[in-house]
mmCIF file of C-alpha atoms in Angstrom:
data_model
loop_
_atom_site.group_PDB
_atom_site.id
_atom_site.type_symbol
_atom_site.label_atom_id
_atom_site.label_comp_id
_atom_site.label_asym_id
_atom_site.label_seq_id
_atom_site.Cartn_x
_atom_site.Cartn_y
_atom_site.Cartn_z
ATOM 1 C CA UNK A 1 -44.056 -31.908 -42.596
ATOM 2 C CA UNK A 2 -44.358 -28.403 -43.735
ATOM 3 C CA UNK A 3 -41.418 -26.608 -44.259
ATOM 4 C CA UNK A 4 -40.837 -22.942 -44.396
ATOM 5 C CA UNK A 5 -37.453 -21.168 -45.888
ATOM 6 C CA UNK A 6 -36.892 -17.956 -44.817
ATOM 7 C CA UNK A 7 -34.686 -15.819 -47.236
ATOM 8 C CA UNK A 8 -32.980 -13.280 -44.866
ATOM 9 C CA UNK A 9 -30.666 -11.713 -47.914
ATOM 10 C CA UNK A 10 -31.256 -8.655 -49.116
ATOM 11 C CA UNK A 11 -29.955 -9.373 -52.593
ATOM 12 C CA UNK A 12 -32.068 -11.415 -55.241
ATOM 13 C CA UNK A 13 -29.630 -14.025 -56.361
ATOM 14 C CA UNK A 14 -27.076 -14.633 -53.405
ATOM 15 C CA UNK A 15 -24.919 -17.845 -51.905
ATOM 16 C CA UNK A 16 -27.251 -17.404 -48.729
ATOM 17 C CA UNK A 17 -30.692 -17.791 -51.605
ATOM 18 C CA UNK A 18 -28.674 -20.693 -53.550
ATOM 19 C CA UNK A 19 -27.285 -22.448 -49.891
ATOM 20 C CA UNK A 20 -31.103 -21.807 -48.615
ATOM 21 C CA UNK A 21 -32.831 -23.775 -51.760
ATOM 22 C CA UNK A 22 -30.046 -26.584 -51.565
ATOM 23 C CA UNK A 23 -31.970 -27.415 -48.153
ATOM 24 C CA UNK A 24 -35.138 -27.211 -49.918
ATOM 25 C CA UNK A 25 -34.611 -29.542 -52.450
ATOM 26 C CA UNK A 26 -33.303 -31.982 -50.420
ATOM 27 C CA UNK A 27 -36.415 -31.393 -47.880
ATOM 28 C CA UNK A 28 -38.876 -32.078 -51.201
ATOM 29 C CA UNK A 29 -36.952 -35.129 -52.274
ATOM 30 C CA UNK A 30 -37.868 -36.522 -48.796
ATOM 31 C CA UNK A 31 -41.641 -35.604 -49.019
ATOM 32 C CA UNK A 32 -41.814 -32.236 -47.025
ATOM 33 C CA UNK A 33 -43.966 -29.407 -48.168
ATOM 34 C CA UNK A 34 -41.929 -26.505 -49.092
ATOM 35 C CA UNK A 35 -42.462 -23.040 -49.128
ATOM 36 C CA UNK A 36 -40.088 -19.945 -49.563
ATOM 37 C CA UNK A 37 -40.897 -16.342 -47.715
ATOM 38 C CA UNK A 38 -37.716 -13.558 -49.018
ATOM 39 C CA UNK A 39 -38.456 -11.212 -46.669
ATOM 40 C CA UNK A 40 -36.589 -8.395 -48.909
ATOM 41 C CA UNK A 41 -40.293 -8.907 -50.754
ATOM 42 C CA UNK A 42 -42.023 -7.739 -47.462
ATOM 43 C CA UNK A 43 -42.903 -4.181 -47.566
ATOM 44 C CA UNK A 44 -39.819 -2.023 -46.192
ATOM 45 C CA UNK A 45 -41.741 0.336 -44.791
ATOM 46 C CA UNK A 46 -43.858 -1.987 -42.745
ATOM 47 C CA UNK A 47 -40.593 -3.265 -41.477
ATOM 48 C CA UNK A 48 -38.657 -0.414 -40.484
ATOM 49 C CA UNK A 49 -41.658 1.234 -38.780
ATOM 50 C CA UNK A 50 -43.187 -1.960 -36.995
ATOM 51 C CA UNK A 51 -46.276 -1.999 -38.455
ATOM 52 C CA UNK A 52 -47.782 -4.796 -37.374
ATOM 53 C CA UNK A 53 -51.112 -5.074 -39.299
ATOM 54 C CA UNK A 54 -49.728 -4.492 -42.408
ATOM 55 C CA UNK A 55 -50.627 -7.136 -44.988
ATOM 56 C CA UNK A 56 -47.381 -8.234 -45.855
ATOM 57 C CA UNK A 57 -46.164 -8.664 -42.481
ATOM 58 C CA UNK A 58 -49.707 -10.619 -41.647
ATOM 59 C CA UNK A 59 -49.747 -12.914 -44.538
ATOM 60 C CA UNK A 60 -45.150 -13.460 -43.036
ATOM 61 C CA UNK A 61 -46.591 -13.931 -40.259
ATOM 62 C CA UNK A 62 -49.214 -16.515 -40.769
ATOM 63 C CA UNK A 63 -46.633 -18.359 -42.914
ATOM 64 C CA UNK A 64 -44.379 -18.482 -40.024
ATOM 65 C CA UNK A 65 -46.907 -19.948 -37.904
ATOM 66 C CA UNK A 66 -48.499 -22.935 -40.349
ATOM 67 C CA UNK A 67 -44.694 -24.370 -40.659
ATOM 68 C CA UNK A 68 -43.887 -26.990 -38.318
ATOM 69 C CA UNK A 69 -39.814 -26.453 -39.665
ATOM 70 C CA UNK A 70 -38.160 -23.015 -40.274
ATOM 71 C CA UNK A 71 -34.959 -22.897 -41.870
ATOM 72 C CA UNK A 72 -33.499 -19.084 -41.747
ATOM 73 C CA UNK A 73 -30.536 -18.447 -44.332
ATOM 74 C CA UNK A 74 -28.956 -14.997 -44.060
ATOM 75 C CA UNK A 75 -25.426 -13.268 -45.218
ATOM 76 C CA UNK A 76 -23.008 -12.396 -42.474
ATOM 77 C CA UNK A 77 -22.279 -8.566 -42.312
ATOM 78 C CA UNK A 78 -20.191 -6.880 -39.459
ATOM 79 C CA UNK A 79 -20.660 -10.430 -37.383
ATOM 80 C CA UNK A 80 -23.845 -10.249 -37.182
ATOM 81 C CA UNK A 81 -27.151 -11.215 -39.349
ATOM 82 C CA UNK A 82 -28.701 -9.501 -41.741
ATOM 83 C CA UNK A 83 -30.727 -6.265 -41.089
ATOM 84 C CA UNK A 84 -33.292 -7.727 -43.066
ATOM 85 C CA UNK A 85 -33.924 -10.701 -41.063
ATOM 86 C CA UNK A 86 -33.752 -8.582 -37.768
ATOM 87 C CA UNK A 87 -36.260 -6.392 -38.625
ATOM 88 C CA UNK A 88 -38.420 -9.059 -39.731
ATOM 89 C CA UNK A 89 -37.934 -11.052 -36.249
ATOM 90 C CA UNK A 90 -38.664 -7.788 -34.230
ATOM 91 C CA UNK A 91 -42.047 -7.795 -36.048
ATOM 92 C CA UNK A 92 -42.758 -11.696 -35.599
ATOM 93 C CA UNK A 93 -45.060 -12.399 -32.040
ATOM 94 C CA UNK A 94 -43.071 -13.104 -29.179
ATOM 95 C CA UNK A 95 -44.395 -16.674 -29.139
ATOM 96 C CA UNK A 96 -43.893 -17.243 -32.906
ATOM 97 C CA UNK A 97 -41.167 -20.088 -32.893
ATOM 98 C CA UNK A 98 -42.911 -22.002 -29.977
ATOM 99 C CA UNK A 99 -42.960 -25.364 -30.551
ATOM 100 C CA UNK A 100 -40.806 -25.358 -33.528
ATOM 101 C CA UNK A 101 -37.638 -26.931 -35.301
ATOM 102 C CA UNK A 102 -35.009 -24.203 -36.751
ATOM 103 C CA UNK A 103 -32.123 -25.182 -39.251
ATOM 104 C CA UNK A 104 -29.953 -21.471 -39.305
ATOM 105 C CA UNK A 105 -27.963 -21.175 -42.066
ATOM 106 C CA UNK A 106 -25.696 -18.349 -42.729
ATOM 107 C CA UNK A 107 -23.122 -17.400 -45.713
ATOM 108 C CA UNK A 108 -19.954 -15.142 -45.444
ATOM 109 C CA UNK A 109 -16.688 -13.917 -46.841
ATOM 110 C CA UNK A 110 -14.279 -15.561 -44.768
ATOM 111 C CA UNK A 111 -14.554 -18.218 -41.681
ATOM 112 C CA UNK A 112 -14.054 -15.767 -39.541
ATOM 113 C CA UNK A 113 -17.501 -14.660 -38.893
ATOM 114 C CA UNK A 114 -19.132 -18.234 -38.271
ATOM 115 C CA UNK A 115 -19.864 -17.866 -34.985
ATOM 116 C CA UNK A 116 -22.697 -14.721 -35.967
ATOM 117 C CA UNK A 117 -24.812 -17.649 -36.087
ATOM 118 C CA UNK A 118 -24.288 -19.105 -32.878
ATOM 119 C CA UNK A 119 -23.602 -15.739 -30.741
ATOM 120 C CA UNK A 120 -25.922 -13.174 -32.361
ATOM 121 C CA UNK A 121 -28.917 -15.451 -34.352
ATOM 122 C CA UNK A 122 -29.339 -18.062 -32.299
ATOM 123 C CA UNK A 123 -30.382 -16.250 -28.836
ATOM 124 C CA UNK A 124 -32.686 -14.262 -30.848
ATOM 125 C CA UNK A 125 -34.649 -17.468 -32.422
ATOM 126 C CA UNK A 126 -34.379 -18.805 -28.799
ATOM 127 C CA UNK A 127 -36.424 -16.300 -27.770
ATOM 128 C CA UNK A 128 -39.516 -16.468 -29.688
ATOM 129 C CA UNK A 129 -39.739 -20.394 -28.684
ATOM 130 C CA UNK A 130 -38.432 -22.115 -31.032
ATOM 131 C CA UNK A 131 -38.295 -25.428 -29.482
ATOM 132 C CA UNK A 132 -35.570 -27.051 -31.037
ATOM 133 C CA UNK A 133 -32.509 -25.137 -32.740
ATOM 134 C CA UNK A 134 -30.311 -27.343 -34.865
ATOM 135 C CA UNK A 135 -26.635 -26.974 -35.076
ATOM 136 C CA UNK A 136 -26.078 -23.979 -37.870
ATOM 137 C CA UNK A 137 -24.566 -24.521 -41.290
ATOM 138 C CA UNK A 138 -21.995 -21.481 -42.377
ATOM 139 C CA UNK A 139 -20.505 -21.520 -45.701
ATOM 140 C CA UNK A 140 -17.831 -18.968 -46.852
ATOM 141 C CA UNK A 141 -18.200 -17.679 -50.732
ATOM 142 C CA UNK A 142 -15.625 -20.091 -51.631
ATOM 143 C CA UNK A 143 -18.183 -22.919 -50.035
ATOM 144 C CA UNK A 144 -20.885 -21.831 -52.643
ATOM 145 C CA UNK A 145 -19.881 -20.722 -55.746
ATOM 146 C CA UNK A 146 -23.008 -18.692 -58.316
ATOM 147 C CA UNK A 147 -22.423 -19.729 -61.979
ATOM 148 C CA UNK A 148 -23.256 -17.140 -64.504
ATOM 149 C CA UNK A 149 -26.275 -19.159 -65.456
ATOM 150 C CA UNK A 150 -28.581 -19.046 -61.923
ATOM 151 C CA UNK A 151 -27.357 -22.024 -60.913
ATOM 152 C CA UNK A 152 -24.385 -22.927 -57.854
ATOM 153 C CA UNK A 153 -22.209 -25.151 -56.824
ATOM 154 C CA UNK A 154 -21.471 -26.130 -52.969
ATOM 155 C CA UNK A 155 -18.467 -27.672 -51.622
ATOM 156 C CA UNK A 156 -18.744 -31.369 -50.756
ATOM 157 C CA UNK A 157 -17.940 -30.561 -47.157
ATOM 158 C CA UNK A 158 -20.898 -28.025 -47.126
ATOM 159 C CA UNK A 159 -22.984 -30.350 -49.032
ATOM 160 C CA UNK A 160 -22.506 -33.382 -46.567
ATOM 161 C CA UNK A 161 -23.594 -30.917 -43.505
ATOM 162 C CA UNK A 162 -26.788 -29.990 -45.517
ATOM 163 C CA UNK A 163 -27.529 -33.851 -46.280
ATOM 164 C CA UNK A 164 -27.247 -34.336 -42.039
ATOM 165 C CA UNK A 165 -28.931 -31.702 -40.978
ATOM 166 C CA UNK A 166 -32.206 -32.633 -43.833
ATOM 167 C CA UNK A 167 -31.731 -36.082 -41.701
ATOM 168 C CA UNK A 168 -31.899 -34.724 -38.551
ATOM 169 C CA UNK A 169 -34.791 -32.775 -39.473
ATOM 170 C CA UNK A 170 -36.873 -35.284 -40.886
ATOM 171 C CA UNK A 171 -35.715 -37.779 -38.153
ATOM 172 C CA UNK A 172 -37.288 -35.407 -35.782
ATOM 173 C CA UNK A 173 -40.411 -34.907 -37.384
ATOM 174 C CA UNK A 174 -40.985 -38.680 -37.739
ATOM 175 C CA UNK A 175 -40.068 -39.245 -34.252
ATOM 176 C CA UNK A 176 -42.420 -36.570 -33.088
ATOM 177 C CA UNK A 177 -45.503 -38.078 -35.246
ATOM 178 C CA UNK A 178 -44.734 -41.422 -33.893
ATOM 179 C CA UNK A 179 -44.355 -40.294 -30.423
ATOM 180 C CA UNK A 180 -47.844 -38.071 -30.661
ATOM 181 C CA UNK A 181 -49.788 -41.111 -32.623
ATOM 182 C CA UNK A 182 -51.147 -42.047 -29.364
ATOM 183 C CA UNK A 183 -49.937 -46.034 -29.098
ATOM 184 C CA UNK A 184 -50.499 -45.643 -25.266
ATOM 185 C CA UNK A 185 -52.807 -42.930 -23.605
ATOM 186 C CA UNK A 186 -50.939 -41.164 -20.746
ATOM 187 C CA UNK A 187 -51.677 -42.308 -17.184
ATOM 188 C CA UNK A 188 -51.716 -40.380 -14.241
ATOM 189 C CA UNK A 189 -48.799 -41.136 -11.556
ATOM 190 C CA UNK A 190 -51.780 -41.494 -8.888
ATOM 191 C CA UNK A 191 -52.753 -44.569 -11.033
ATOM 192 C CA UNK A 192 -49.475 -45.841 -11.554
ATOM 193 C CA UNK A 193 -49.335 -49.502 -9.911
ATOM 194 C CA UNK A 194 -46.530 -51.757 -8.562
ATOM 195 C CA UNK A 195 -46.691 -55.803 -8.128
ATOM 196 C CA UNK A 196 -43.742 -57.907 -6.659
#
């Protein structure tokens, strides 16, 4: 299972980067492939202007689509996502998320802004495809905590939802391989027959 994390913060040490690489540890402990994209390493102007054939946002973009998993992390401002993230979406295909698993993670100041993730991230993931959108992970800055030496701490509550969700997406992957390995070939309901 290859597994990309998508670093929607526009700051280089953050709760959203330390609550994004929790998942991706656990995801390498269970054998995934892991690989980070920050977008605030994407060229800005490419972003702001659309430019579509720029080489950062091709070389994004083909990262995007060689993941089977995609697990977005941004910060919370105003109750919505990052503008980082969002202009990296608006420059992803329509199509790019078709046929894949997202884990949304988001961090904030206060509880009150947990539902960005459902209300304003979300619908947008939804539509470029993505096939399967597990339920988001929001942590407050009490929730993750930055020591002064680049590493964190996460509450045990936060921690647990992160060890579930890691579960849930490797569950799914191994339920999709076994499901596509082909045990039984499809037949056709015209060939479909019924003995008494």
């Amino acid at each position: 299972m290859s597994v990309l994390l998508i670093a929607g913060s526009p700051s280089e040490r953050s709760r959203t980067a330390a609550l994004l690489r929790a998942v991706g540890e656990r995801l390498s402990l269970r054998g995934a492939q892991v690989s980070e994209l920050r977008v605030r390493d994407l060229s800005p102007q490419a972003l702001l202007l659309a430019d579509f054939s720029h080489p950062s946002v091709l070389q994004a973009t083909a990262q995007v689509a060689a993941a089977d998993v995609l697990v977005v992390a941004t910060p919370v401002y105003k109750a919505a996502y990052s503008g980082v993230l969002k202009v990296f979406l608006d420059v992803l295909p329509q199509d790019a998320l078709k046929g894949k698993t997202v884990l949304p993670l988001a961090t904030g100041g206060s509880p009150h802004h947990m539902l960005a993730l459902d209300y304003a991230l979300r619908p947008v993931l939804q539509s470029l495809g993505a096939k399967s959108i597990l339920p988001g992970i929001y942590a407050t800055d009490a929730q993750v905590v930055l020591n002064p030496e680049e590493g964190y701490t996460i509450a045990p509550d936060i921690s647990a939802r992160l060890d579930e969700a890691v579960n849930s997406l490797v569950d799914d992957k191994l339920w999709r391989t076994f499901s596509n390995a082909g045990r039984f070939s499809p037949v056709p309901f015209s060939q479909v027959r019924c003995s008494v």
